[in-house]
Short mmCIF file of C-alpha atoms and ligand atoms in Angstrom, two decimals:
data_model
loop_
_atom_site.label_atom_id
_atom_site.label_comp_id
_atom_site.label_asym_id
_atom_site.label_seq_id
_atom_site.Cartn_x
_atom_site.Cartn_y
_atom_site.Cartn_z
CA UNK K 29 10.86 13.19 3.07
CA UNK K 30 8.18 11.77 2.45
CA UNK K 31 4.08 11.81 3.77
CA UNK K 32 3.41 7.98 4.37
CA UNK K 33 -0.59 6.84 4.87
CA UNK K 34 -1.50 4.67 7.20
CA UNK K 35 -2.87 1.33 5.40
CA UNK K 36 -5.72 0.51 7.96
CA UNK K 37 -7.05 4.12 8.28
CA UNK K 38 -5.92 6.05 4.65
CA UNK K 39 -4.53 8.93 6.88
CA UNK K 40 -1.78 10.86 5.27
CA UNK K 41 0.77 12.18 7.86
CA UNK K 42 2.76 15.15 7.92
CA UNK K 43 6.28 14.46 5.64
CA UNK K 44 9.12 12.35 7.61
CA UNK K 45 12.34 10.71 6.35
CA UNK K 46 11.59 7.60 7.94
CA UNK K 47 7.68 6.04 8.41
CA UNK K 48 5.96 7.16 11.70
CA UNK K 49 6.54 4.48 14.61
CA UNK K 50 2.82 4.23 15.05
CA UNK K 51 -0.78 5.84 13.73
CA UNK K 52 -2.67 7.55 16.65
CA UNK K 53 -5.89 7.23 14.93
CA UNK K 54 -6.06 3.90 14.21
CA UNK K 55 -4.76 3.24 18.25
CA UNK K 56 -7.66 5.09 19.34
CA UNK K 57 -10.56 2.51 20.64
CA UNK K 58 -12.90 3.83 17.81
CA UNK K 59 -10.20 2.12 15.23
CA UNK K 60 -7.79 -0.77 15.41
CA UNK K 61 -4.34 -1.15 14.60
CA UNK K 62 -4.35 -3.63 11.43
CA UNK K 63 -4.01 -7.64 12.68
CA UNK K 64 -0.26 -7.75 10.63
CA UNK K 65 1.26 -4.88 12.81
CA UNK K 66 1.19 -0.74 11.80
CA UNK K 67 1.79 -0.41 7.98
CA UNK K 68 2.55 2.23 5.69
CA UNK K 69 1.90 3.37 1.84
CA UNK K 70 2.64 6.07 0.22
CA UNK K 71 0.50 7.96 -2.44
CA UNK K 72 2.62 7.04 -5.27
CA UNK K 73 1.85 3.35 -5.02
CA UNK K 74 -1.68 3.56 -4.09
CA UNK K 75 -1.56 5.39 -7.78
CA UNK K 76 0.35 2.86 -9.03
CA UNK K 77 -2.11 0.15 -7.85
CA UNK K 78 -5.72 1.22 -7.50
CA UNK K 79 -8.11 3.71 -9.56
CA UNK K 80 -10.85 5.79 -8.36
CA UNK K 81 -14.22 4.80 -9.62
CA UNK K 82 -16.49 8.38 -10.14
CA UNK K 83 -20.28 7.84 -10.69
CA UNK K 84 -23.10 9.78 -10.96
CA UNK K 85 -25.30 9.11 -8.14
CA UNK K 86 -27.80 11.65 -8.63
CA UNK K 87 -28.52 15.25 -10.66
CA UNK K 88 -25.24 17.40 -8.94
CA UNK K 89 -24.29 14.20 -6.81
CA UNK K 90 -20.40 12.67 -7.75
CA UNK K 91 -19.04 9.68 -5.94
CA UNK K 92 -15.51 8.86 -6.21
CA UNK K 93 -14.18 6.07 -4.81
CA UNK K 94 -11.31 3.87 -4.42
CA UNK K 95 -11.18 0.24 -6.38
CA UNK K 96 -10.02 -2.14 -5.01
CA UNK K 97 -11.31 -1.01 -1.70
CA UNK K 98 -8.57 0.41 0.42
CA UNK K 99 -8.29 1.27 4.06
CA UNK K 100 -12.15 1.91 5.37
CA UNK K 101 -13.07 1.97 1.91
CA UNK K 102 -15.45 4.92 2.34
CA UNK K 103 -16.21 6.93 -1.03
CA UNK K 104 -16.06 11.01 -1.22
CA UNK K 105 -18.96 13.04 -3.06
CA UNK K 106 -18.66 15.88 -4.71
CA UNK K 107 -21.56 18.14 -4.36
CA UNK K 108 -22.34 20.31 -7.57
CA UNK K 109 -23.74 24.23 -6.66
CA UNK K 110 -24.21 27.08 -8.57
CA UNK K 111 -21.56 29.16 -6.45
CA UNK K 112 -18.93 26.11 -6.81
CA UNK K 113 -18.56 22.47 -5.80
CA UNK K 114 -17.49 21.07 -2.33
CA UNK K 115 -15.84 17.82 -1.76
CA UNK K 116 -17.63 16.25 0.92
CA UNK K 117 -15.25 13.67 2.87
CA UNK K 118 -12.50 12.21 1.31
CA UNK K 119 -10.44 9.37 0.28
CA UNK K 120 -6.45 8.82 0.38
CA UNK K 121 -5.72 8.19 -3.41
CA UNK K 122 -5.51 11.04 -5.97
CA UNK K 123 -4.62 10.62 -9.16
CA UNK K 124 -4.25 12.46 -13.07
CA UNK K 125 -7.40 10.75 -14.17
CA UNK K 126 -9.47 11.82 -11.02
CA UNK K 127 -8.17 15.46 -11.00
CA UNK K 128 -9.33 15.77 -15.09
CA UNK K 129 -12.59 14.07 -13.86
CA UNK K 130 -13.23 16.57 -11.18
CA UNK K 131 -12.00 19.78 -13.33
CA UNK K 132 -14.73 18.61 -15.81
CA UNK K 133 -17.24 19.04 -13.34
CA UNK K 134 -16.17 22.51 -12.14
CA UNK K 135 -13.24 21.58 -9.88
CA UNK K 136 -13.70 22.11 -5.96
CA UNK K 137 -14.04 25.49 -3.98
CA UNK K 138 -14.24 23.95 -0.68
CA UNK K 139 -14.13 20.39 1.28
CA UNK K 140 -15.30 19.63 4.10
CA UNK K 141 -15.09 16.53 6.05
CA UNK K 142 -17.14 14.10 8.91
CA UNK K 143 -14.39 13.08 10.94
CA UNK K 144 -10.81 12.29 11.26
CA UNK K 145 -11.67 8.94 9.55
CA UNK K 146 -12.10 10.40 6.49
CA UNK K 147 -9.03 13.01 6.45
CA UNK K 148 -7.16 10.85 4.11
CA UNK K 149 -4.97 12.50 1.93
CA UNK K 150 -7.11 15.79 2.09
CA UNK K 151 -4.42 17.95 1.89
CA UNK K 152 -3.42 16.35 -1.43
CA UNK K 153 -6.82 17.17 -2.17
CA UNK K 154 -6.88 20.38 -1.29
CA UNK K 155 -3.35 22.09 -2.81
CA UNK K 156 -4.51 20.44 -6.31
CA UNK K 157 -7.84 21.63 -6.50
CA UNK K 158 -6.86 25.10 -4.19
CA UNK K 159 -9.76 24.24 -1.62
CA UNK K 160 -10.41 25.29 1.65
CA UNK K 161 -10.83 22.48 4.05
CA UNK K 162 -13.30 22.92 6.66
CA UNK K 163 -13.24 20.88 10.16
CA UNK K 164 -14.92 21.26 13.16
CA UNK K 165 -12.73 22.76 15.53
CA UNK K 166 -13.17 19.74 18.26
CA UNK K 167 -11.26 17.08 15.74
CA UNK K 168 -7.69 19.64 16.01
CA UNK K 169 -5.84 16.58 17.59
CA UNK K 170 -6.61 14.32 15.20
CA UNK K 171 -4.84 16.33 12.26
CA UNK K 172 -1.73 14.38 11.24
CA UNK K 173 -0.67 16.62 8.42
CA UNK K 174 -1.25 20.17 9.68
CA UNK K 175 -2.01 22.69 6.79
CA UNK K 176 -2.91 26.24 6.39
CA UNK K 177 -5.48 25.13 4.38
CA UNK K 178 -7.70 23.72 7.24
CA UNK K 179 -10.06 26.15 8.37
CA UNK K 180 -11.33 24.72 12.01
CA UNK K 181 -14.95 25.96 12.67
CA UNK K 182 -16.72 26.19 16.22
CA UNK K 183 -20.03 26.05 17.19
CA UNK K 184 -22.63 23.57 15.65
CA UNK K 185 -23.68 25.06 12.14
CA UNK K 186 -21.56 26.81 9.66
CA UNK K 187 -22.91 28.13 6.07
CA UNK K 188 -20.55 26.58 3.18
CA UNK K 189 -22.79 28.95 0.60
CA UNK K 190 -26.54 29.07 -0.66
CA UNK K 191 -27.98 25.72 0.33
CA UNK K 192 -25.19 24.08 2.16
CA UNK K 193 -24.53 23.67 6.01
CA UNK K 194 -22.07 21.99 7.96
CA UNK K 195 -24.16 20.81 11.20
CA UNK K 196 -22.42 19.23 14.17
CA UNK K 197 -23.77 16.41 15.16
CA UNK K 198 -20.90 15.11 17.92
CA UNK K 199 -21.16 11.64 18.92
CA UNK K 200 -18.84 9.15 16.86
CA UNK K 201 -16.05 12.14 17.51
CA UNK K 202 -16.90 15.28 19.63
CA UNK K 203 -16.55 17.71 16.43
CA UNK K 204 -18.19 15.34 14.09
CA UNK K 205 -20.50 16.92 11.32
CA UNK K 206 -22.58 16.22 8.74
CA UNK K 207 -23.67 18.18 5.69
CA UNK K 208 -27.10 19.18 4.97
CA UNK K 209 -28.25 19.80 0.76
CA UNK K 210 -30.88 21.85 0.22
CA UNK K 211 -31.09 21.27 -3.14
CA UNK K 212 -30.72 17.04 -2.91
CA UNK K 213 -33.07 14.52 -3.55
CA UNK K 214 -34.88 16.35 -6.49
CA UNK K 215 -35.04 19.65 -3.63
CA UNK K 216 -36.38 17.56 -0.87
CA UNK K 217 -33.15 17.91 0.69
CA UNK K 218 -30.41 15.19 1.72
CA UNK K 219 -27.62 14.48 4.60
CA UNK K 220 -24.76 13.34 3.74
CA UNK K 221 -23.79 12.19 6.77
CA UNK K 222 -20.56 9.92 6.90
CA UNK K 223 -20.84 7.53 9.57
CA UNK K 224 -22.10 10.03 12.02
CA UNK K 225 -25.45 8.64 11.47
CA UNK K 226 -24.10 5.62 9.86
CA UNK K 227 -26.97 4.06 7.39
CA UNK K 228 -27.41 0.35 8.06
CA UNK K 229 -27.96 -3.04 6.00
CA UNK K 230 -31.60 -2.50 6.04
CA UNK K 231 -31.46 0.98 4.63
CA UNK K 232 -34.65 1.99 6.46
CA UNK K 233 -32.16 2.74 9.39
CA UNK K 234 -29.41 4.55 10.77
CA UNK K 235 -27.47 3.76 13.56
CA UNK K 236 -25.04 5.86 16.03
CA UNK K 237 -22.01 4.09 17.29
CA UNK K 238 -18.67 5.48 19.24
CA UNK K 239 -16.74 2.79 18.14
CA UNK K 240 -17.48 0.67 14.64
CA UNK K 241 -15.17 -1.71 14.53
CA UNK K 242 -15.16 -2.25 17.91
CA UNK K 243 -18.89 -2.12 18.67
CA UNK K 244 -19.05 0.59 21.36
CA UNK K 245 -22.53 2.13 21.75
CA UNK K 246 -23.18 5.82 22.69
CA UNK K 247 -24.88 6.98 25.53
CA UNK K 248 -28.28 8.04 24.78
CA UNK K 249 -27.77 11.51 25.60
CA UNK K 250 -25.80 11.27 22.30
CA UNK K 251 -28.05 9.95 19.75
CA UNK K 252 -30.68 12.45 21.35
CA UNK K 253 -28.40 15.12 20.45
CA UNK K 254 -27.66 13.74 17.11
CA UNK K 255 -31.50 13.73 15.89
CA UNK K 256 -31.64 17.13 17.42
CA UNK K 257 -29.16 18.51 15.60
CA UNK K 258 -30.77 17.51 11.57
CA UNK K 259 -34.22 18.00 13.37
CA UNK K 260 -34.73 21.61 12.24
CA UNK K 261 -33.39 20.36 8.51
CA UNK K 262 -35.71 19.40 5.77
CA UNK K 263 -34.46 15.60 4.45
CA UNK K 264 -35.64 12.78 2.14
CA UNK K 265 -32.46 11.32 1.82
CA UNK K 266 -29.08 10.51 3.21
CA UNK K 267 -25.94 9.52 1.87
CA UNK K 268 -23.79 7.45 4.37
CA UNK K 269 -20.12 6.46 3.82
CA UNK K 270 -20.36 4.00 1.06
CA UNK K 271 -21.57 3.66 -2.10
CA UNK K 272 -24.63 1.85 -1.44
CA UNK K 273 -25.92 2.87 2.15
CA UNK K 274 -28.10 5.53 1.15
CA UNK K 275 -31.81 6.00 2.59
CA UNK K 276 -33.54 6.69 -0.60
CA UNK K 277 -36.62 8.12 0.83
CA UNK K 278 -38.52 9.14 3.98
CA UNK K 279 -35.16 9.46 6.14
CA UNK K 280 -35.84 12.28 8.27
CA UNK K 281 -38.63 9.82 9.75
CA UNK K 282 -35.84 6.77 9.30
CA UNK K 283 -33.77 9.32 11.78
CA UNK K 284 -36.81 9.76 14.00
CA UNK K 285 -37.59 6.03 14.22
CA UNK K 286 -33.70 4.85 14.64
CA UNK K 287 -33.21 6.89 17.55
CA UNK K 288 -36.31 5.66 19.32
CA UNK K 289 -35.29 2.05 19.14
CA UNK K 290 -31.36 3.06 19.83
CA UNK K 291 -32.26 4.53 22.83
CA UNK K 292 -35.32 1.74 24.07
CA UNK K 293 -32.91 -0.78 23.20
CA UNK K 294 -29.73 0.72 25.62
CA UNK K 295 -33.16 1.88 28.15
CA UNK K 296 -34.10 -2.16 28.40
ZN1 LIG T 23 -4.24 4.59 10.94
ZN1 LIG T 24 -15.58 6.60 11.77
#
């Protein structure tokens, strides 16, 4: 048996003898299904052919991504607390060198996760590291390797400890969150937001999208929602998907401004 991931999404499905016929993630409109056909890895040869890069990107702020890119080629951060560390998103390879890496820095006492684009391999995550994995209870369909470990959450904020709150923001996916830091951005406080409020090329914006890949806008009911739900959260920064896309400074008015144009652009 084996749990083969998905190589257009990274999702890690639940063990079978033979590779699932298709991926329902990736033939949901918000994805695509890869232009050669469905294809599978497993976690052994990710291991045996890419590395996780893990950087410092700022005081209690780890990255740790995947190079070469792979799949959506998002990178995870691991968010450093006095009471312990949580893994914020996730990414399908995990390997010896990452797990002594992340053991250094205090190992992970919970994870929690935007949306079912970034489940990856979090259950691999999870059993290594003995985490908690915490998902809002609107993504329960898009699980493809049920666990115990999963703790779904309802409502639209939940407390992971002093300083750190899971808020739901909806929009790209119904249960999709984001995860407020008190103590980011030298205590000014930072998102880290996934692609729920997805931080764009100019990095003075964000943007709010359904679909991606696709380019399928969201109602503006949504993107009011979304701005409603960090408005009552003190921010300076945010930390989108990838490496770079990161509002440095100023981004609770970035927020502000990028949901005024969103919705006087779809408005005419
Ligand atoms: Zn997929
Ligand atoms: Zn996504």
């Amino acid at each position: 048996m084996t749990n083969y991931i998905c190589t257009t999404c990274g999702t890690q499905f639940a063990a079978t003898d033979e590779a699932p016929e298709r991926c329902p993630i990736c033939e949901d409109e918000r994805q695509y299904v890869g232009w050669q056909g469905q294809q599978w890895t497993t976690l052994e040869k990710l291991q045996r052919d890419y590395h996780n890069v893990i950087k410092t990107v700022e005081s209690n702020l780890t990255g740790i991504g995947t190079h070469p890119a792979f799949a959506i080629g998002q990178r995870a951060l691991l968010v450093q607390t006095p009471q312990g560390n949580i893994l914020w998103d996730c990414i399908s390879l995990l390997d010896e060198p990452t797990i002594a890496v992340v053991k250094a820095l205090g190992g992970v006492s919970a994870m929690a996760i935007s949306h079912p684009h970034y489940y990856s391999s979090m259950i691999e995550w999870s059993r290594v590291f003995d985490a908690p994995i915490y998902l809002h209870a609107d993504e329960r369909q898009w699980v493809m390797r049920p666990d115990p470990a999963i703790e779904f959450w309802e409502g639209e904020t939940r407390a992971l400890g002093e300083g750190v709150t899971l808020i739901r923001c909806g929009g790209h996916f119904a249960g999709g969150q984001v995860l407020h830091w008190t103590a980011g951005a030298g205590s000014r406080g930072a998102l880290l937001s996934g692609d729920i409020l997805q931080v764009v090329q100019d990095r003075r914006y964000v943007s709010f999208m359904y679909s991606y890949p696709n380019l399928i806008p969201l109602p503006a009911a949504a993107v009011r929602r979304i701005a409603a739900a960090v408005e009552p959260y003190p921010f300076d920064r945010i930390y989108g998907a990838w490496w770079d896309k990161v509002v440095q400074a100023e981004a609770k008015a970035a927020v502000a401004r990028s949901a005024a144009r969103y919705i006087a652009a779809l408005e005419g």
